[in-house]
Amino acid sequence: MASINDHYPVSCPFCKIAQAYPPDPNHPIPQSPDPEKVDPQCHLILSTPHVMAFLDILPIAPGHILITTRDHYQKLTDLFPPPPSSTSNPRPADDWNSRRLASTQRASARGLGEWLPVVSRALCKVTGIEDWNVVQNNGERAAQVVPHIHFHLIPRYQEGRRENAGKGKVDVGMLKSWRMFGRGAREELEDDEGVEMAGLLREAMREEVETKAGKVKL
């Protein structure tokens, strides 16, 4: 029988988040998740059986979000492993496990594709931005720091402009839109700012989900 660590390696920070915040069967957007369940704090905005989203603890810009799979996959190619050799003759139990794993991988890939636009719309609504990056790195040479599939959603604010995010509660300061991903200073996310930003994002995402209910299956 597979160990839980096969799905959630204890050394992986994203797997620790997955263990600390199980999905709510009633709604994909958590109501008021406790950010102190993990250290450093996690400001969770999405929790489904296959996908999670939370604020980056070292944001390039305020509102920098990470979207990741709940199960542990290191690279995009791990979501769809090559089929077994036609000459192999797996035992029935092994064949069942392979089918179950493939089904979970497909659900994870589908979940990423379904939620990226939803989270993006919420991010734009809360921060007031019109431009943002979606970045995904595979491997150390490609600047992947955490070896667990994740997408970065990075707001790009107009240079030299002070923006009030969402309802005017979050001051994102003076930002330069030309800053490249992975370059320049990155400061730790302040806990109070994370709580406030995550709350605004969850509210916007609930509105997105409720508005699209019946139109898009999430």
PDB file of C-alpha atoms in Angstrom:
ATOM      1  CA  MET A   1       0.000   0.000   0.000  1.00  0.00           C
ATOM      2  CA  ALA A   2       1.328   3.435  -0.929  1.00  0.00           C
ATOM      3  CA  SER A   3       2.443   5.723   1.866  1.00  0.00           C
ATOM      4  CA  ILE A   4       0.921   9.181   2.238  1.00  0.00           C
ATOM      5  CA  ASN A   5       4.447  10.499   1.722  1.00  0.00           C
ATOM      6  CA  ASP A   6       4.304   9.152  -1.827  1.00  0.00           C
ATOM      7  CA  HIS A   7       1.685  11.818  -2.494  1.00  0.00           C
ATOM      8  CA  TYR A   8       2.847  14.463  -0.003  1.00  0.00           C
ATOM      9  CA  PRO A   9       6.635  14.326   0.487  1.00  0.00           C
ATOM     10  CA  VAL A  10       7.337  15.845   3.894  1.00  0.00           C
ATOM     11  CA  SER A  11      10.282  17.841   2.546  1.00  0.00           C
ATOM     12  CA  CYS A  12       8.084  19.675   0.019  1.00  0.00           C
ATOM     13  CA  PRO A  13       6.586  22.937   1.360  1.00  0.00           C
ATOM     14  CA  PHE A  14       3.643  22.772  -1.041  1.00  0.00           C
ATOM     15  CA  CYS A  15       2.843  19.240   0.093  1.00  0.00           C
ATOM     16  CA  LYS A  16       2.861  20.471   3.686  1.00  0.00           C
ATOM     17  CA  ILE A  17       0.287  23.061   2.661  1.00  0.00           C
ATOM     18  CA  ALA A  18      -1.782  20.359   0.947  1.00  0.00           C
ATOM     19  CA  GLN A  19      -1.782  18.297   4.136  1.00  0.00           C
ATOM     20  CA  ALA A  20      -2.592  21.274   6.367  1.00  0.00           C
ATOM     21  CA  TYR A  21      -5.510  22.500   4.240  1.00  0.00           C
ATOM     22  CA  PRO A  22      -7.678  19.621   2.972  1.00  0.00           C
ATOM     23  CA  PRO A  23     -10.338  20.547   0.412  1.00  0.00           C
ATOM     24  CA  ASP A  24     -13.765  21.621   1.615  1.00  0.00           C
ATOM     25  CA  PRO A  25     -16.399  19.437  -0.080  1.00  0.00           C
ATOM     26  CA  ASN A  26     -18.887  22.316   0.060  1.00  0.00           C
ATOM     27  CA  HIS A  27     -16.925  25.052  -1.711  1.00  0.00           C
ATOM     28  CA  PRO A  28     -13.578  25.411  -3.517  1.00  0.00           C
ATOM     29  CA  ILE A  29     -12.918  28.821  -1.957  1.00  0.00           C
ATOM     30  CA  PRO A  30     -11.983  28.463   1.730  1.00  0.00           C
ATOM     31  CA  GLN A  31     -13.964  30.653   4.095  1.00  0.00           C
ATOM     32  CA  SER A  32     -11.383  31.823   6.645  1.00  0.00           C
ATOM     33  CA  PRO A  33      -8.362  29.498   6.564  1.00  0.00           C
ATOM     34  CA  ASP A  34      -5.916  29.868   9.438  1.00  0.00           C
ATOM     35  CA  PRO A  35      -2.633  31.082   7.883  1.00  0.00           C
ATOM     36  CA  GLU A  36      -0.640  29.812  10.869  1.00  0.00           C
ATOM     37  CA  LYS A  37      -1.290  26.133  10.192  1.00  0.00           C
ATOM     38  CA  VAL A  38       2.099  26.098   8.464  1.00  0.00           C
ATOM     39  CA  ASP A  39       5.323  28.022   8.949  1.00  0.00           C
ATOM     40  CA  PRO A  40       5.878  30.369   7.204  1.00  0.00           C
ATOM     41  CA  GLN A  41       2.262  31.428   7.009  1.00  0.00           C
ATOM     42  CA  CYS A  42       0.151  30.354   4.042  1.00  0.00           C
ATOM     43  CA  HIS A  43      -2.443  32.768   2.687  1.00  0.00           C
ATOM     44  CA  LEU A  44      -4.728  30.318   0.927  1.00  0.00           C
ATOM     45  CA  ILE A  45      -7.270  31.440  -1.669  1.00  0.00           C
ATOM     46  CA  LEU A  46      -8.238  28.168  -3.407  1.00  0.00           C
ATOM     47  CA  SER A  47      -8.468  24.569  -2.199  1.00  0.00           C
ATOM     48  CA  THR A  48      -9.938  21.831  -4.395  1.00  0.00           C
ATOM     49  CA  PRO A  49      -9.280  18.075  -4.452  1.00  0.00           C
ATOM     50  CA  HIS A  50      -6.667  18.616  -7.176  1.00  0.00           C
ATOM     51  CA  VAL A  51      -5.570  22.275  -7.205  1.00  0.00           C
ATOM     52  CA  MET A  52      -4.576  24.922  -4.656  1.00  0.00           C
ATOM     53  CA  ALA A  53      -3.671  28.617  -4.864  1.00  0.00           C
ATOM     54  CA  PHE A  54      -2.026  30.894  -2.322  1.00  0.00           C
ATOM     55  CA  LEU A  55       0.075  34.051  -2.137  1.00  0.00           C
ATOM     56  CA  ASP A  56       3.794  33.852  -2.844  1.00  0.00           C
ATOM     57  CA  ILE A  57       5.752  34.505   0.373  1.00  0.00           C
ATOM     58  CA  LEU A  58       8.423  36.359  -1.650  1.00  0.00           C
ATOM     59  CA  PRO A  59       6.262  38.333  -4.069  1.00  0.00           C
ATOM     60  CA  ILE A  60       7.676  40.139  -7.070  1.00  0.00           C
ATOM     61  CA  ALA A  61       4.641  42.423  -6.811  1.00  0.00           C
ATOM     62  CA  PRO A  62       1.709  42.657  -4.377  1.00  0.00           C
ATOM     63  CA  GLY A  63      -0.873  40.042  -5.313  1.00  0.00           C
ATOM     64  CA  HIS A  64       1.708  37.549  -6.656  1.00  0.00           C
ATOM     65  CA  ILE A  65      -0.140  34.195  -6.604  1.00  0.00           C
ATOM     66  CA  LEU A  66       0.992  30.588  -6.926  1.00  0.00           C
ATOM     67  CA  ILE A  67      -1.320  27.927  -8.382  1.00  0.00           C
ATOM     68  CA  THR A  68      -0.216  24.348  -7.818  1.00  0.00           C
ATOM     69  CA  THR A  69      -1.408  20.754  -7.840  1.00  0.00           C
ATOM     70  CA  ARG A  70      -2.456  19.145  -4.578  1.00  0.00           C
ATOM     71  CA  ASP A  71      -0.616  15.907  -5.372  1.00  0.00           C
ATOM     72  CA  HIS A  72       3.135  16.028  -5.812  1.00  0.00           C
ATOM     73  CA  TYR A  73       4.413  16.320  -9.385  1.00  0.00           C
ATOM     74  CA  GLN A  74       7.732  17.968 -10.056  1.00  0.00           C
ATOM     75  CA  LYS A  75       7.394  18.979 -13.709  1.00  0.00           C
ATOM     76  CA  LEU A  76       4.621  19.375 -16.252  1.00  0.00           C
ATOM     77  CA  THR A  77       5.740  16.208 -17.996  1.00  0.00           C
ATOM     78  CA  ASP A  78       5.053  14.265 -14.793  1.00  0.00           C
ATOM     79  CA  LEU A  79       1.323  14.865 -15.207  1.00  0.00           C
ATOM     80  CA  PHE A  80       1.200  12.547 -18.214  1.00  0.00           C
ATOM     81  CA  PRO A  81       3.812   9.776 -17.916  1.00  0.00           C
ATOM     82  CA  PRO A  82       4.493   7.632 -20.995  1.00  0.00           C
ATOM     83  CA  PRO A  83       2.221   4.583 -21.344  1.00  0.00           C
ATOM     84  CA  PRO A  84       3.603   1.224 -20.199  1.00  0.00           C
ATOM     85  CA  SER A  85       5.357  -0.947 -22.738  1.00  0.00           C
ATOM     86  CA  SER A  86       3.027  -3.113 -24.797  1.00  0.00           C
ATOM     87  CA  THR A  87       5.227  -6.100 -23.951  1.00  0.00           C
ATOM     88  CA  SER A  88       4.730  -5.682 -20.232  1.00  0.00           C
ATOM     89  CA  ASN A  89       2.223  -7.839 -18.420  1.00  0.00           C
ATOM     90  CA  PRO A  90       1.304  -5.994 -15.214  1.00  0.00           C
ATOM     91  CA  ARG A  91      -0.572  -7.648 -12.407  1.00  0.00           C
ATOM     92  CA  PRO A  92      -4.256  -6.618 -12.095  1.00  0.00           C
ATOM     93  CA  ALA A  93      -3.527  -4.591  -8.946  1.00  0.00           C
ATOM     94  CA  ASP A  94      -0.678  -2.738 -10.666  1.00  0.00           C
ATOM     95  CA  ASP A  95      -2.874  -2.073 -13.688  1.00  0.00           C
ATOM     96  CA  TRP A  96      -5.637  -0.666 -11.439  1.00  0.00           C
ATOM     97  CA  ASN A  97      -3.143   1.571  -9.631  1.00  0.00           C
ATOM     98  CA  SER A  98      -1.832   2.837 -12.963  1.00  0.00           C
ATOM     99  CA  ARG A  99      -5.336   3.713 -14.155  1.00  0.00           C
ATOM    100  CA  ARG A 100      -6.126   5.447 -10.860  1.00  0.00           C
ATOM    101  CA  LEU A 101      -2.895   7.453 -11.025  1.00  0.00           C
ATOM    102  CA  ALA A 102      -3.546   8.441 -14.637  1.00  0.00           C
ATOM    103  CA  SER A 103      -7.058   9.589 -13.710  1.00  0.00           C
ATOM    104  CA  THR A 104      -5.680  11.753 -10.889  1.00  0.00           C
ATOM    105  CA  GLN A 105      -3.056  13.225 -13.197  1.00  0.00           C
ATOM    106  CA  ARG A 106      -5.667  14.129 -15.802  1.00  0.00           C
ATOM    107  CA  ALA A 107      -7.858  15.724 -13.127  1.00  0.00           C
ATOM    108  CA  SER A 108      -4.898  17.762 -11.856  1.00  0.00           C
ATOM    109  CA  ALA A 109      -4.015  18.984 -15.347  1.00  0.00           C
ATOM    110  CA  ARG A 110      -7.648  19.819 -16.087  1.00  0.00           C
ATOM    111  CA  GLY A 111      -7.978  21.643 -12.762  1.00  0.00           C
ATOM    112  CA  LEU A 112      -4.974  23.842 -13.497  1.00  0.00           C
ATOM    113  CA  GLY A 113      -6.438  24.805 -16.856  1.00  0.00           C
ATOM    114  CA  GLU A 114      -9.877  25.533 -15.419  1.00  0.00           C
ATOM    115  CA  TRP A 115      -8.722  27.624 -12.473  1.00  0.00           C
ATOM    116  CA  LEU A 116      -5.986  29.736 -14.069  1.00  0.00           C
ATOM    117  CA  PRO A 117      -8.519  32.036 -15.830  1.00  0.00           C
ATOM    118  CA  VAL A 118     -10.732  32.258 -12.727  1.00  0.00           C
ATOM    119  CA  VAL A 119      -7.861  33.237 -10.444  1.00  0.00           C
ATOM    120  CA  SER A 120      -6.565  35.657 -13.090  1.00  0.00           C
ATOM    121  CA  ARG A 121      -9.906  37.459 -13.260  1.00  0.00           C
ATOM    122  CA  ALA A 122     -10.029  37.740  -9.474  1.00  0.00           C
ATOM    123  CA  LEU A 123      -6.470  39.082  -9.419  1.00  0.00           C
ATOM    124  CA  CYS A 124      -7.307  41.745 -12.003  1.00  0.00           C
ATOM    125  CA  LYS A 125     -10.438  42.755 -10.111  1.00  0.00           C
ATOM    126  CA  VAL A 126      -8.697  43.077  -6.750  1.00  0.00           C
ATOM    127  CA  THR A 127      -5.527  44.840  -7.911  1.00  0.00           C
ATOM    128  CA  GLY A 128      -6.954  46.873 -10.783  1.00  0.00           C
ATOM    129  CA  ILE A 129      -4.243  45.662 -13.176  1.00  0.00           C
ATOM    130  CA  GLU A 130      -4.698  45.035 -16.885  1.00  0.00           C
ATOM    131  CA  ASP A 131      -1.450  43.135 -17.483  1.00  0.00           C
ATOM    132  CA  TRP A 132       0.089  40.170 -15.701  1.00  0.00           C
ATOM    133  CA  ASN A 133       2.509  37.304 -16.243  1.00  0.00           C
ATOM    134  CA  VAL A 134       1.720  33.607 -16.025  1.00  0.00           C
ATOM    135  CA  VAL A 135       5.067  31.849 -15.502  1.00  0.00           C
ATOM    136  CA  GLN A 136       5.818  28.160 -15.031  1.00  0.00           C
ATOM    137  CA  ASN A 137       9.348  26.797 -14.515  1.00  0.00           C
ATOM    138  CA  ASN A 138      10.528  23.201 -14.928  1.00  0.00           C
ATOM    139  CA  GLY A 139      13.779  22.247 -13.212  1.00  0.00           C
ATOM    140  CA  GLU A 140      16.600  24.065 -11.456  1.00  0.00           C
ATOM    141  CA  ARG A 141      18.148  25.454 -14.649  1.00  0.00           C
ATOM    142  CA  ALA A 142      14.773  26.986 -15.455  1.00  0.00           C
ATOM    143  CA  ALA A 143      14.658  28.726 -12.039  1.00  0.00           C
ATOM    144  CA  GLN A 144      12.261  26.265 -10.399  1.00  0.00           C
ATOM    145  CA  VAL A 145      12.935  26.677  -6.670  1.00  0.00           C
ATOM    146  CA  VAL A 146      10.251  24.401  -5.202  1.00  0.00           C
ATOM    147  CA  PRO A 147      10.267  21.026  -7.021  1.00  0.00           C
ATOM    148  CA  HIS A 148       6.475  20.852  -7.206  1.00  0.00           C
ATOM    149  CA  ILE A 149       4.519  22.022 -10.277  1.00  0.00           C
ATOM    150  CA  HIS A 150       3.271  25.576  -9.855  1.00  0.00           C
ATOM    151  CA  PHE A 151       2.308  28.605 -11.918  1.00  0.00           C
ATOM    152  CA  HIS A 152       3.156  32.179 -10.934  1.00  0.00           C
ATOM    153  CA  LEU A 153       0.543  34.879 -11.546  1.00  0.00           C
ATOM    154  CA  ILE A 154       2.451  38.159 -11.310  1.00  0.00           C
ATOM    155  CA  PRO A 155       0.614  41.497 -11.501  1.00  0.00           C
ATOM    156  CA  ARG A 156       2.278  44.175 -13.632  1.00  0.00           C
ATOM    157  CA  TYR A 157       1.424  47.646 -12.385  1.00  0.00           C
ATOM    158  CA  GLN A 158       1.816  50.788 -14.444  1.00  0.00           C
ATOM    159  CA  GLU A 159       5.261  52.281 -13.831  1.00  0.00           C
ATOM    160  CA  GLY A 160       5.351  55.165 -11.390  1.00  0.00           C
ATOM    161  CA  ARG A 161       1.684  54.857 -10.501  1.00  0.00           C
ATOM    162  CA  ARG A 162       0.199  54.283  -7.059  1.00  0.00           C
ATOM    163  CA  GLU A 163      -2.564  51.719  -7.239  1.00  0.00           C
ATOM    164  CA  ASN A 164      -5.204  50.954  -4.675  1.00  0.00           C
ATOM    165  CA  ALA A 165      -6.006  47.278  -4.886  1.00  0.00           C
ATOM    166  CA  GLY A 166      -9.601  46.101  -4.796  1.00  0.00           C
ATOM    167  CA  LYS A 167     -11.557  48.297  -2.419  1.00  0.00           C
ATOM    168  CA  GLY A 168      -8.746  50.733  -1.794  1.00  0.00           C
ATOM    169  CA  LYS A 169      -7.461  48.897   1.255  1.00  0.00           C
ATOM    170  CA  VAL A 170      -4.145  47.634  -0.096  1.00  0.00           C
ATOM    171  CA  ASP A 171      -1.488  50.157  -1.120  1.00  0.00           C
ATOM    172  CA  VAL A 172       0.823  48.442  -3.594  1.00  0.00           C
ATOM    173  CA  GLY A 173       3.232  51.367  -3.827  1.00  0.00           C
ATOM    174  CA  MET A 174       5.542  52.423  -6.620  1.00  0.00           C
ATOM    175  CA  LEU A 175       6.319  49.494  -8.886  1.00  0.00           C
ATOM    176  CA  LYS A 176       8.205  49.150 -12.157  1.00  0.00           C
ATOM    177  CA  SER A 177       6.442  47.073 -14.767  1.00  0.00           C
ATOM    178  CA  TRP A 178       9.693  46.205 -16.556  1.00  0.00           C
ATOM    179  CA  ARG A 179      11.079  44.107 -13.695  1.00  0.00           C
ATOM    180  CA  MET A 180      11.816  40.673 -15.122  1.00  0.00           C
ATOM    181  CA  PHE A 181      10.724  37.480 -13.416  1.00  0.00           C
ATOM    182  CA  GLY A 182      13.314  36.332 -10.917  1.00  0.00           C
ATOM    183  CA  ARG A 183      15.292  39.581 -11.094  1.00  0.00           C
ATOM    184  CA  GLY A 184      15.468  42.441  -8.647  1.00  0.00           C
ATOM    185  CA  ALA A 185      14.718  42.627  -4.954  1.00  0.00           C
ATOM    186  CA  ARG A 186      12.022  40.383  -3.524  1.00  0.00           C
ATOM    187  CA  GLU A 187      10.849  41.155  -0.029  1.00  0.00           C
ATOM    188  CA  GLU A 188       9.019  38.813   2.309  1.00  0.00           C
ATOM    189  CA  LEU A 189       5.252  39.095   2.375  1.00  0.00           C
ATOM    190  CA  GLU A 190       4.095  40.823   5.555  1.00  0.00           C
ATOM    191  CA  ASP A 191       1.573  38.681   7.437  1.00  0.00           C
ATOM    192  CA  ASP A 192      -0.989  41.482   7.816  1.00  0.00           C
ATOM    193  CA  GLU A 193      -0.752  42.372   4.137  1.00  0.00           C
ATOM    194  CA  GLY A 194      -1.111  38.717   3.209  1.00  0.00           C
ATOM    195  CA  VAL A 195      -4.238  38.304   5.316  1.00  0.00           C
ATOM    196  CA  GLU A 196      -5.827  41.380   3.757  1.00  0.00           C
ATOM    197  CA  MET A 197      -4.901  40.565   0.157  1.00  0.00           C
ATOM    198  CA  ALA A 198      -5.952  36.915   0.477  1.00  0.00           C
ATOM    199  CA  GLY A 199      -9.305  37.951   1.926  1.00  0.00           C
ATOM    200  CA  LEU A 200      -9.974  40.279  -1.000  1.00  0.00           C
ATOM    201  CA  LEU A 201      -8.953  37.615  -3.498  1.00  0.00           C
ATOM    202  CA  ARG A 202     -11.175  34.963  -1.896  1.00  0.00           C
ATOM    203  CA  GLU A 203     -14.121  37.359  -1.989  1.00  0.00           C
ATOM    204  CA  ALA A 204     -13.532  38.107  -5.676  1.00  0.00           C
ATOM    205  CA  MET A 205     -13.158  34.418  -6.488  1.00  0.00           C
ATOM    206  CA  ARG A 206     -16.397  33.527  -4.706  1.00  0.00           C
ATOM    207  CA  GLU A 207     -18.140  36.106  -6.861  1.00  0.00           C
ATOM    208  CA  GLU A 208     -16.533  34.594  -9.957  1.00  0.00           C
ATOM    209  CA  VAL A 209     -17.606  31.072  -9.022  1.00  0.00           C
ATOM    210  CA  GLU A 210     -21.152  32.089  -8.136  1.00  0.00           C
ATOM    211  CA  THR A 211     -21.512  34.205 -11.284  1.00  0.00           C
ATOM    212  CA  LYS A 212     -20.285  31.396 -13.511  1.00  0.00           C
ATOM    213  CA  ALA A 213     -22.262  28.679 -11.722  1.00  0.00           C
ATOM    214  CA  GLY A 214     -24.217  26.692 -14.252  1.00  0.00           C
ATOM    215  CA  LYS A 215     -22.115  28.043 -17.128  1.00  0.00           C
ATOM    216  CA  VAL A 216     -18.725  26.503 -16.362  1.00  0.00           C
ATOM    217  CA  LYS A 217     -18.219  23.302 -14.412  1.00  0.00           C
ATOM    218  CA  LEU A 218     -15.464  23.878 -11.850  1.00  0.00           C
TER     219      LEU A 218
END
